[in-house]
mmCIF file of C-alpha atoms in Angstrom:
data_model
loop_
_atom_site.group_PDB
_atom_site.id
_atom_site.type_symbol
_atom_site.label_atom_id
_atom_site.label_comp_id
_atom_site.label_asym_id
_atom_site.label_seq_id
_atom_site.Cartn_x
_atom_site.Cartn_y
_atom_site.Cartn_z
ATOM 1 C CA MET A 1 2.221 34.700 11.285
ATOM 2 C CA ASP A 2 1.701 32.680 8.808
ATOM 3 C CA PRO A 3 4.374 32.577 6.306
ATOM 4 C CA ALA A 4 1.945 32.088 3.208
ATOM 5 C CA ALA A 5 -0.113 35.480 4.602
ATOM 6 C CA ALA A 6 2.681 37.277 4.835
ATOM 7 C CA SER A 7 4.321 36.277 1.547
ATOM 8 C CA ALA A 8 0.511 37.166 0.331
ATOM 9 C CA ASP A 9 0.689 40.645 1.902
ATOM 10 C CA GLY A 10 4.029 41.143 0.799
ATOM 11 C CA GLY A 11 2.789 40.554 -2.806
ATOM 12 C CA VAL A 12 0.046 42.955 -2.722
ATOM 13 C CA PHE A 13 2.217 45.300 -1.376
ATOM 14 C CA LEU A 14 4.708 44.994 -4.178
ATOM 15 C CA GLU A 15 1.667 45.205 -6.323
ATOM 16 C CA PHE A 16 0.554 48.544 -5.363
ATOM 17 C CA VAL A 17 4.205 49.794 -4.851
ATOM 18 C CA ASP A 18 4.106 49.329 -8.963
ATOM 19 C CA TYR A 19 0.711 50.310 -9.450
ATOM 20 C CA ALA A 20 1.976 53.764 -7.397
ATOM 21 C CA ILE A 21 4.923 54.246 -9.896
ATOM 22 C CA ARG A 22 2.633 53.430 -12.911
ATOM 23 C CA MET A 23 0.050 56.412 -11.750
ATOM 24 C CA LEU A 24 2.772 58.903 -10.854
ATOM 25 C CA SER A 25 4.358 58.510 -13.999
ATOM 26 C CA SER A 26 1.277 58.570 -16.235
ATOM 27 C CA SER A 27 0.361 61.864 -14.109
ATOM 28 C CA PHE A 28 3.531 63.391 -15.012
ATOM 29 C CA GLY A 29 3.961 62.441 -18.621
ATOM 30 C CA GLY A 30 6.196 59.507 -18.232
ATOM 31 C CA ASP A 31 7.243 56.521 -19.948
ATOM 32 C CA GLY A 32 9.704 54.659 -17.770
ATOM 33 C CA ASP A 33 12.820 56.589 -18.982
ATOM 34 C CA ASP A 34 15.244 57.335 -16.110
ATOM 35 C CA SER A 35 18.214 58.047 -17.993
ATOM 36 C CA PRO A 36 20.283 60.382 -16.769
ATOM 37 C CA GLY A 37 19.183 63.112 -19.069
ATOM 38 C CA ALA A 38 15.611 62.964 -18.631
ATOM 39 C CA GLY A 39 14.190 66.234 -19.532
ATOM 40 C CA PRO A 40 13.924 68.886 -16.463
ATOM 41 C CA ALA A 41 13.316 66.084 -13.854
ATOM 42 C CA PRO A 42 12.804 62.211 -14.286
ATOM 43 C CA ALA A 43 8.846 61.548 -14.647
ATOM 44 C CA ARG A 44 9.134 58.404 -13.213
ATOM 45 C CA PRO A 45 9.962 57.984 -9.625
ATOM 46 C CA PRO A 46 12.546 55.221 -8.360
ATOM 47 C CA TRP A 47 11.264 52.114 -7.379
ATOM 48 C CA GLY A 48 13.331 52.165 -3.922
ATOM 49 C CA TRP A 49 12.217 55.821 -2.889
ATOM 50 C CA ALA A 50 8.341 54.924 -3.703
ATOM 51 C CA VAL A 51 8.505 51.921 -1.111
ATOM 52 C CA ALA A 52 10.373 54.183 1.333
ATOM 53 C CA GLN A 53 7.334 57.073 0.660
ATOM 54 C CA VAL A 54 4.661 54.507 1.031
ATOM 55 C CA LEU A 55 6.182 52.757 4.557
ATOM 56 C CA LYS A 56 6.706 56.517 5.969
ATOM 57 C CA SER A 57 2.928 56.936 5.082
ATOM 58 C CA CYS A 58 1.507 53.550 6.638
ATOM 59 C CA CYS A 59 3.624 54.671 9.922
ATOM 60 C CA ALA A 60 2.621 57.952 10.019
ATOM 61 C CA TYR A 61 -1.357 56.770 9.554
ATOM 62 C CA SER A 62 -1.256 54.264 12.681
ATOM 63 C CA SER A 63 -5.047 53.760 12.834
ATOM 64 C CA GLY A 64 -5.018 53.062 9.195
ATOM 65 C CA VAL A 65 -4.613 53.974 5.411
ATOM 66 C CA THR A 66 -6.467 53.852 2.469
ATOM 67 C CA ALA A 67 -4.343 53.375 -1.235
ATOM 68 C CA ALA A 68 -6.130 57.070 -1.909
ATOM 69 C CA ILE A 69 -4.573 58.662 0.837
ATOM 70 C CA LEU A 70 -1.000 57.110 0.162
ATOM 71 C CA LEU A 71 -1.532 57.879 -3.637
ATOM 72 C CA SER A 72 -2.459 61.498 -2.633
ATOM 73 C CA ASP A 73 1.270 61.632 -0.102
ATOM 74 C CA LEU A 74 2.744 60.156 -3.092
ATOM 75 C CA PHE A 75 1.960 62.696 -5.420
ATOM 76 C CA GLN A 76 2.206 65.414 -3.112
ATOM 77 C CA SER A 77 5.915 64.052 -2.161
ATOM 78 C CA TRP A 78 7.059 63.621 -5.743
ATOM 79 C CA THR A 79 5.923 67.169 -6.919
ATOM 80 C CA GLU A 80 8.140 68.571 -4.187
ATOM 81 C CA GLN A 81 10.944 66.228 -5.507
ATOM 82 C CA ARG A 82 10.641 67.252 -8.641
ATOM 83 C CA LYS A 83 10.603 70.747 -8.200
ATOM 84 C CA SER A 84 14.020 70.252 -5.493
ATOM 85 C CA LEU A 85 15.473 68.346 -8.658
ATOM 86 C CA THR A 86 14.446 71.076 -11.268
ATOM 87 C CA ALA A 87 15.632 73.782 -8.968
ATOM 88 C CA LYS A 88 19.369 71.948 -8.611
ATOM 89 C CA ARG A 89 19.399 71.802 -12.395
ATOM 90 C CA LYS A 90 18.714 75.462 -12.615
ATOM 91 C CA VAL A 91 21.583 76.029 -10.203
ATOM 92 C CA GLU A 92 24.121 73.901 -11.578
ATOM 93 C CA LEU A 93 23.340 75.902 -15.072
ATOM 94 C CA THR A 94 23.696 79.128 -13.372
ATOM 95 C CA ASN A 95 27.253 78.157 -12.222
ATOM 96 C CA LEU A 96 28.178 76.937 -15.604
ATOM 97 C CA LEU A 97 26.896 80.183 -17.361
ATOM 98 C CA LYS A 98 28.356 82.547 -15.007
ATOM 99 C CA THR A 99 32.177 82.924 -15.845
ATOM 100 C CA ARG A 100 30.698 83.100 -19.738
ATOM 101 C CA ASN A 101 30.988 86.447 -21.419
ATOM 102 C CA ARG A 102 27.547 87.633 -22.309
ATOM 103 C CA ARG A 103 26.242 87.719 -25.905
ATOM 104 C CA ARG A 104 23.609 89.361 -27.403
ATOM 105 C CA ARG A 105 21.075 87.198 -28.238
ATOM 106 C CA LEU A 106 20.424 86.168 -32.031
ATOM 107 C CA PRO A 107 17.114 87.180 -33.488
ATOM 108 C CA ASN A 108 16.003 83.639 -34.180
ATOM 109 C CA THR A 109 16.591 82.090 -30.622
ATOM 110 C CA ILE A 110 13.945 80.560 -28.769
ATOM 111 C CA THR A 111 13.926 79.192 -25.313
ATOM 112 C CA ILE A 112 14.113 75.806 -24.167
ATOM 113 C CA ASP A 113 10.777 76.481 -21.999
ATOM 114 C CA SER A 114 8.868 77.682 -24.920
ATOM 115 C CA ILE A 115 9.916 74.436 -26.955
ATOM 116 C CA HIS A 116 8.213 72.376 -23.700
ATOM 117 C CA GLU A 117 5.084 75.045 -23.707
ATOM 118 C CA LYS A 118 4.607 74.796 -27.502
ATOM 119 C CA ASN A 119 5.182 71.444 -28.086
ATOM 120 C CA PHE A 120 6.826 72.520 -31.423
ATOM 121 C CA LEU A 121 10.221 73.455 -32.830
ATOM 122 C CA SER A 122 10.937 74.799 -36.395
ATOM 123 C CA PRO A 123 14.085 74.184 -38.303
ATOM 124 C CA LYS A 124 14.820 77.613 -38.662
ATOM 125 C CA SER A 125 14.877 78.604 -34.830
ATOM 126 C CA VAL A 126 18.340 78.766 -32.808
ATOM 127 C CA LEU A 127 19.160 77.235 -29.543
ATOM 128 C CA GLU A 128 21.963 78.891 -27.312
ATOM 129 C CA ALA A 129 22.369 76.433 -24.918
ATOM 130 C CA VAL A 130 25.262 74.622 -22.399
ATOM 131 C CA VAL A 131 25.623 70.764 -22.459
ATOM 132 C CA ILE A 132 24.429 70.022 -19.057
ATOM 133 C CA ASP A 133 25.146 66.295 -19.256
ATOM 134 C CA VAL A 134 26.465 63.762 -21.965
ATOM 135 C CA PHE A 135 25.351 60.290 -21.598
ATOM 136 C CA VAL A 136 24.174 56.788 -23.817
ATOM 137 C CA ILE A 137 21.173 55.574 -23.861
ATOM 138 C CA PRO A 138 21.039 52.020 -21.985
ATOM 139 C CA GLY A 139 21.765 49.292 -24.016
ATOM 140 C CA THR A 140 22.478 51.192 -27.194
ATOM 141 C CA ASN A 141 25.746 53.161 -28.508
ATOM 142 C CA ILE A 142 23.330 56.262 -29.288
ATOM 143 C CA TYR A 143 24.649 59.254 -27.343
ATOM 144 C CA MET A 144 22.436 62.216 -26.131
ATOM 145 C CA LEU A 145 23.037 65.739 -24.490
ATOM 146 C CA THR A 146 20.838 67.119 -21.932
ATOM 147 C CA LEU A 147 20.829 71.029 -22.678
ATOM 148 C CA GLY A 148 19.807 73.835 -20.744
ATOM 149 C CA ASP A 149 19.831 77.833 -21.437
ATOM 150 C CA THR A 150 20.004 80.830 -19.066
ATOM 151 C CA TRP A 151 16.595 81.758 -20.161
ATOM 152 C CA SER A 152 14.765 78.713 -18.806
ATOM 153 C CA MET A 153 13.993 76.452 -15.679
ATOM 154 C CA SER A 154 13.615 73.066 -17.835
ATOM 155 C CA THR A 155 15.989 71.338 -19.728
ATOM 156 C CA ILE A 156 15.677 69.323 -23.253
ATOM 157 C CA ASP A 157 17.461 66.309 -24.352
ATOM 158 C CA LEU A 158 19.441 66.111 -27.825
ATOM 159 C CA TYR A 159 20.060 63.284 -30.067
ATOM 160 C CA LEU A 160 23.378 63.696 -30.706
ATOM 161 C CA HIS A 161 23.993 63.440 -34.542
ATOM 162 C CA ARG A 162 26.983 60.875 -35.795
ATOM 163 C CA ARG A 163 29.053 63.407 -37.126
ATOM 164 C CA TYR A 164 29.785 65.027 -33.359
ATOM 165 C CA TYR A 165 30.869 61.469 -31.708
ATOM 166 C CA ASN A 166 34.222 62.044 -32.598
ATOM 167 C CA TYR A 167 34.322 65.416 -30.155
ATOM 168 C CA ILE A 168 32.981 62.908 -27.173
ATOM 169 C CA GLY A 169 35.312 61.745 -24.623
ATOM 170 C CA GLN A 170 37.822 62.140 -21.716
ATOM 171 C CA HIS A 171 39.652 64.658 -24.044
ATOM 172 C CA GLY A 172 37.088 65.844 -26.367
ATOM 173 C CA VAL A 173 35.551 69.492 -26.942
ATOM 174 C CA LEU A 174 31.995 68.409 -26.454
ATOM 175 C CA LYS A 175 31.301 67.508 -22.449
ATOM 176 C CA LYS A 176 29.597 69.296 -20.106
ATOM 177 C CA GLY A 177 29.785 73.174 -19.574
ATOM 178 C CA ARG A 178 30.226 73.408 -23.325
ATOM 179 C CA GLU A 179 28.444 75.830 -24.876
ATOM 180 C CA VAL A 180 26.376 75.155 -28.352
ATOM 181 C CA MET A 181 24.454 76.460 -30.948
ATOM 182 C CA LEU A 182 22.386 74.766 -33.122
ATOM 183 C CA THR A 183 19.382 74.952 -35.811
ATOM 184 C CA GLY A 184 17.711 73.203 -38.544
ATOM 185 C CA CYS A 185 16.299 70.897 -35.562
ATOM 186 C CA CYS A 186 12.982 68.876 -35.339
ATOM 187 C CA LEU A 187 11.193 67.838 -32.295
ATOM 188 C CA ARG A 188 9.915 64.102 -31.101
ATOM 189 C CA THR A 189 7.083 64.892 -29.548
ATOM 190 C CA ALA A 190 5.548 63.331 -26.053
ATOM 191 C CA MET A 191 2.689 61.790 -28.467
ATOM 192 C CA GLU A 192 5.581 60.242 -30.402
ATOM 193 C CA GLY A 193 6.684 57.429 -27.711
ATOM 194 C CA SER A 194 8.575 59.264 -25.282
ATOM 195 C CA GLY A 195 7.689 60.981 -21.730
ATOM 196 C CA HIS A 196 8.800 63.711 -22.255
ATOM 197 C CA ALA A 197 9.887 65.993 -26.227
ATOM 198 C CA ARG A 198 13.461 65.458 -27.469
ATOM 199 C CA ILE A 199 15.265 67.184 -30.123
ATOM 200 C CA LEU A 200 16.178 64.496 -33.166
ATOM 201 C CA PRO A 201 19.662 64.698 -34.848
ATOM 202 C CA THR A 202 20.586 67.888 -36.582
ATOM 203 C CA GLU A 203 24.130 68.361 -38.839
ATOM 204 C CA TYR A 204 23.937 72.180 -37.748
ATOM 205 C CA MET A 205 25.390 72.250 -34.468
ATOM 206 C CA VAL A 206 28.364 74.773 -33.791
ATOM 207 C CA MET A 207 30.652 74.463 -30.459
ATOM 208 C CA LEU A 208 31.512 77.497 -28.893
ATOM 209 C CA LEU A 209 35.395 78.663 -28.162
ATOM 210 C CA ASP A 210 36.394 81.292 -25.510
ATOM 211 C CA GLU A 211 40.128 82.531 -26.064
ATOM 212 C CA ASP A 212 40.044 83.228 -22.331
ATOM 213 C CA GLU A 213 39.265 79.766 -21.340
ATOM 214 C CA ASP A 214 43.173 78.099 -21.382
ATOM 215 C CA GLU A 215 41.795 74.707 -22.996
ATOM 216 C CA ASP A 216 40.120 76.532 -25.840
ATOM 217 C CA ALA A 217 43.135 79.380 -26.529
ATOM 218 C CA MET A 218 45.064 76.051 -26.726
ATOM 219 C CA LEU A 219 42.965 74.302 -29.294
ATOM 220 C CA LEU A 220 42.822 77.447 -31.413
ATOM 221 C CA ALA A 221 46.471 77.514 -31.479
ATOM 222 C CA ALA A 222 47.381 74.037 -31.806
ATOM 223 C CA GLN A 223 45.045 73.475 -34.691
ATOM 224 C CA PHE A 224 43.685 76.820 -36.610
ATOM 225 C CA CYS A 225 46.796 78.683 -36.771
ATOM 226 C CA THR A 226 48.900 76.665 -38.884
ATOM 227 C CA TYR A 227 47.174 77.779 -42.451
ATOM 228 C CA SER A 228 46.321 81.030 -44.071
ATOM 229 C CA PHE A 229 43.965 81.678 -46.894
ATOM 230 C CA SER A 230 47.050 82.648 -49.348
ATOM 231 C CA SER A 231 49.094 79.650 -48.734
ATOM 232 C CA MET A 232 46.230 77.260 -49.290
ATOM 233 C CA MET A 233 45.336 78.878 -52.599
ATOM 234 C CA LEU A 234 49.301 78.926 -53.630
ATOM 235 C CA ASP A 235 49.490 75.173 -52.577
ATOM 236 C CA GLU A 236 49.029 72.545 -55.615
ATOM 237 C CA ASN A 237 48.164 69.613 -53.322
ATOM 238 C CA ARG A 238 45.384 71.772 -51.567
ATOM 239 C CA ASN A 239 43.363 69.212 -52.410
ATOM 240 C CA THR A 240 45.175 66.791 -50.647
ATOM 241 C CA ILE A 241 45.585 68.543 -46.895
ATOM 242 C CA SER A 242 43.338 68.431 -44.337
ATOM 243 C CA TYR A 243 42.788 72.479 -43.868
ATOM 244 C CA SER A 244 41.872 74.244 -40.615
ATOM 245 C CA PHE A 245 41.194 78.416 -40.836
ATOM 246 C CA TYR A 246 40.473 81.012 -38.194
ATOM 247 C CA ALA A 247 39.152 84.151 -39.700
ATOM 248 C CA ARG A 248 36.547 87.040 -38.884
ATOM 249 C CA ILE A 249 33.155 87.320 -40.486
ATOM 250 C CA GLU A 250 33.082 90.203 -42.375
ATOM 251 C CA LYS A 251 29.704 89.668 -44.195
ATOM 252 C CA ILE A 252 26.799 87.577 -44.571
ATOM 253 C CA GLU A 253 25.251 87.353 -47.917
ATOM 254 C CA SER A 254 22.462 85.804 -49.772
ATOM 255 C CA LEU A 255 23.563 84.455 -53.424
ATOM 256 C CA GLU A 256 21.473 84.140 -56.556
ATOM 257 C CA PRO A 257 19.481 80.559 -56.553
ATOM 258 C CA PHE A 258 21.498 77.724 -58.292
ATOM 259 C CA GLY A 259 18.492 76.664 -59.814
ATOM 260 C CA SER A 260 15.769 76.004 -56.898
ATOM 261 C CA THR A 261 18.826 75.702 -54.414
ATOM 262 C CA GLU A 262 19.034 78.494 -52.008
ATOM 263 C CA ARG A 263 22.526 79.743 -51.198
ATOM 264 C CA LYS A 264 24.512 82.593 -49.005
ATOM 265 C CA GLN A 265 28.032 83.384 -48.848
ATOM 266 C CA ILE A 266 29.819 84.358 -45.813
ATOM 267 C CA VAL A 267 32.906 86.289 -46.175
ATOM 268 C CA LEU A 268 35.768 85.470 -43.957
ATOM 269 C CA VAL A 269 38.643 87.730 -43.731
ATOM 270 C CA ASP A 270 42.406 86.033 -42.268
ATOM 271 C CA ASN A 271 44.770 87.378 -39.926
ATOM 272 C CA ASP A 272 46.646 88.542 -43.050
ATOM 273 C CA ASP A 273 43.732 90.279 -44.503
ATOM 274 C CA ALA A 274 43.336 87.924 -46.996
ATOM 275 C CA LYS A 275 39.681 87.122 -48.096
ATOM 276 C CA ILE A 276 37.570 83.472 -48.977
ATOM 277 C CA LYS A 277 33.694 82.754 -49.294
ATOM 278 C CA PHE A 278 32.404 80.179 -47.089
ATOM 279 C CA VAL A 279 29.484 79.262 -49.338
ATOM 280 C CA LEU A 280 26.675 77.258 -48.215
ATOM 281 C CA TRP A 281 23.902 75.197 -50.468
ATOM 282 C CA GLY A 282 20.445 74.400 -49.647
ATOM 283 C CA GLU A 283 19.636 73.306 -46.160
ATOM 284 C CA GLN A 284 22.963 74.504 -45.071
ATOM 285 C CA VAL A 285 22.133 77.916 -45.439
ATOM 286 C CA LEU A 286 20.516 77.416 -41.861
ATOM 287 C CA LEU A 287 23.898 77.750 -40.459
ATOM 288 C CA ALA A 288 23.731 81.095 -41.109
ATOM 289 C CA ASN A 289 21.826 81.741 -38.505
ATOM 290 C CA LEU A 290 24.173 80.972 -36.178
ATOM 291 C CA PHE A 291 26.371 83.249 -36.983
ATOM 292 C CA SER A 292 27.046 87.150 -36.771
ATOM 293 C CA VAL A 293 29.156 89.873 -37.984
ATOM 294 C CA GLY A 294 32.545 90.325 -36.092
ATOM 295 C CA SER A 295 32.504 87.013 -34.898
ATOM 296 C CA MET A 296 35.609 84.591 -35.400
ATOM 297 C CA LEU A 297 35.162 81.261 -37.352
ATOM 298 C CA ALA A 298 37.308 78.437 -36.752
ATOM 299 C CA LEU A 299 36.641 76.206 -40.056
ATOM 300 C CA ASP A 300 38.040 72.368 -39.658
ATOM 301 C CA ARG A 301 38.396 70.575 -42.568
ATOM 302 C CA PRO A 302 36.263 72.505 -44.670
ATOM 303 C CA PHE A 303 35.911 71.340 -48.507
ATOM 304 C CA ILE A 304 37.828 73.170 -51.205
ATOM 305 C CA ALA A 305 35.776 74.217 -54.342
ATOM 306 C CA ASN A 306 35.500 76.834 -57.196
ATOM 307 C CA CYS A 307 33.342 79.405 -56.937
ATOM 308 C CA VAL A 308 30.234 79.431 -59.178
ATOM 309 C CA HIS A 309 28.825 82.574 -60.181
ATOM 310 C CA ASN A 310 25.354 83.876 -60.762
ATOM 311 C CA ASN A 311 25.679 82.804 -64.427
ATOM 312 C CA HIS A 312 25.940 78.849 -63.249
ATOM 313 C CA GLU A 313 29.401 78.522 -64.603
ATOM 314 C CA GLU A 314 32.619 77.716 -62.429
ATOM 315 C CA SER A 315 34.822 80.215 -62.081
ATOM 316 C CA GLN A 316 38.697 79.910 -60.916
ATOM 317 C CA GLU A 317 37.868 81.782 -57.552
ATOM 318 C CA LEU A 318 38.741 79.426 -54.805
ATOM 319 C CA CYS A 319 35.930 79.130 -52.276
ATOM 320 C CA LEU A 320 35.043 77.068 -49.132
ATOM 321 C CA GLU A 321 32.303 74.433 -48.304
ATOM 322 C CA TYR A 322 30.806 72.758 -45.682
ATOM 323 C CA GLY A 323 31.549 69.274 -46.535
ATOM 324 C CA SER A 324 30.383 66.117 -44.798
ATOM 325 C CA ALA A 325 33.599 66.029 -42.515
ATOM 326 C CA THR A 326 33.690 69.842 -41.854
ATOM 327 C CA GLN A 327 33.511 70.917 -38.113
ATOM 328 C CA VAL A 328 32.642 74.803 -37.366
ATOM 329 C CA TYR A 329 33.384 75.976 -34.035
ATOM 330 C CA LEU A 330 32.711 79.602 -33.409
ATOM 331 C CA VAL A 331 33.903 82.621 -30.708
ATOM 332 C CA PRO A 332 31.190 84.772 -30.407
ATOM 333 C CA ILE A 333 31.444 88.990 -30.176
ATOM 334 C CA ALA A 334 31.218 89.552 -26.340
ATOM 335 C CA GLN A 335 28.352 91.794 -25.839
ATOM 336 C CA GLN A 336 30.680 94.293 -23.817
ATOM 337 C CA GLU A 337 32.521 94.678 -27.060
ATOM 338 C CA GLU A 338 29.397 95.562 -29.464
ATOM 339 C CA GLN A 339 28.490 97.885 -26.823
ATOM 340 C CA VAL A 340 31.798 99.685 -26.572
ATOM 341 C CA GLY A 341 31.614 100.256 -30.500
ATOM 342 C CA MET A 342 27.957 101.480 -30.022
ATOM 343 C CA ASN A 343 29.002 103.913 -27.334
ATOM 344 C CA ILE A 344 31.766 105.129 -29.835
ATOM 345 C CA LEU A 345 28.971 105.533 -32.423
ATOM 346 C CA VAL A 346 26.949 107.673 -30.305
ATOM 347 C CA LEU A 347 29.831 109.812 -29.082
ATOM 348 C CA CYS A 348 30.964 109.851 -32.570
ATOM 349 C CA LEU A 349 27.296 111.577 -33.800
ATOM 350 C CA SER A 350 27.099 113.513 -30.968
ATOM 351 C CA ALA A 351 30.093 115.574 -31.395
ATOM 352 C CA LEU A 352 28.997 115.743 -35.262
ATOM 353 C CA LEU A 353 25.862 117.136 -34.051
ATOM 354 C CA LEU A 354 27.666 119.538 -31.767
ATOM 355 C CA LEU A 355 29.985 120.806 -34.630
ATOM 356 C CA THR A 356 26.958 121.297 -36.896
ATOM 357 C CA GLU A 357 25.300 123.427 -34.049
ATOM 358 C CA ILE A 358 28.721 125.558 -33.309
ATOM 359 C CA GLU A 359 29.041 126.307 -37.407
ATOM 360 C CA LYS A 360 25.344 127.278 -37.270
ATOM 361 C CA PHE A 361 26.069 129.629 -34.496
ATOM 362 C CA VAL A 362 29.365 131.101 -35.496
ATOM 363 C CA CYS A 363 27.646 131.696 -38.995
#
């Protein structure tokens, strides 16, 4: 065979493979992003996979094949491949979540599937998710998280805010399998450059801890059991100390706005029954959407300030605030505990009604 002709035929073949990849990528909304966390399944097929499929189709049609037939076969094969990848990710997500405590879904929680369907994400929405993958965008130092949730078939990528970079690494808390809750999010839609929607960085993400997990229990014991609210209040050098506190959420309530700035406070109770207010200002009030009464809050390096009352005057009472170095962990109340509490309440009410009926009968 003439080497020149063979070279030309090879060039045509490679051009067709590149063309087919572009067509498939376009059909599935891709932009050439093959990063590890790119969507529920990558939109752009790998080059090697495309070559193998084209050769397989050529062998299957020994009497000859057209470009349209090859494209049709490629489209069908890639559709099945993407379904398989999505199913594998769903199984992986289920395995990550199956040992976790079931808890009640928060009121503003939305699913990842609904984000993709509506191509919209409100900053007031809450995303309850588990980290499926942590990766760096090639050629950058930008970290991404691939998130999934227990109600969705799809996943979504999050540009990680830099305040959380210190929690990534071999011994970091933020890793595959970690449950997180986030709010204050905005969506970068597919029409703005990416082949799939991604969540832009948010400062309002809470990492969930499980006291029944040895690693989490060790973190809580080592980092959050040293200081109490009382000891902090008595310490004259408190502004030079990096405190960490572990306390139960007793109450969540709105405060009178400071001018046009919205405020909320979370009343915390520690193991010594000492109370303190954790005050959120402005956009920070979105964090309160992630909290529920009865859950345990682990606060690392909160900002210590004097409370500002409704008359806008600073008092001598101390409070905690969400500073630039503050990190929040949450140990949510398990659904079983909530259900037990509800069952006890129902039993008490039933007993009370029964006593009332007995008194009526006796009288």
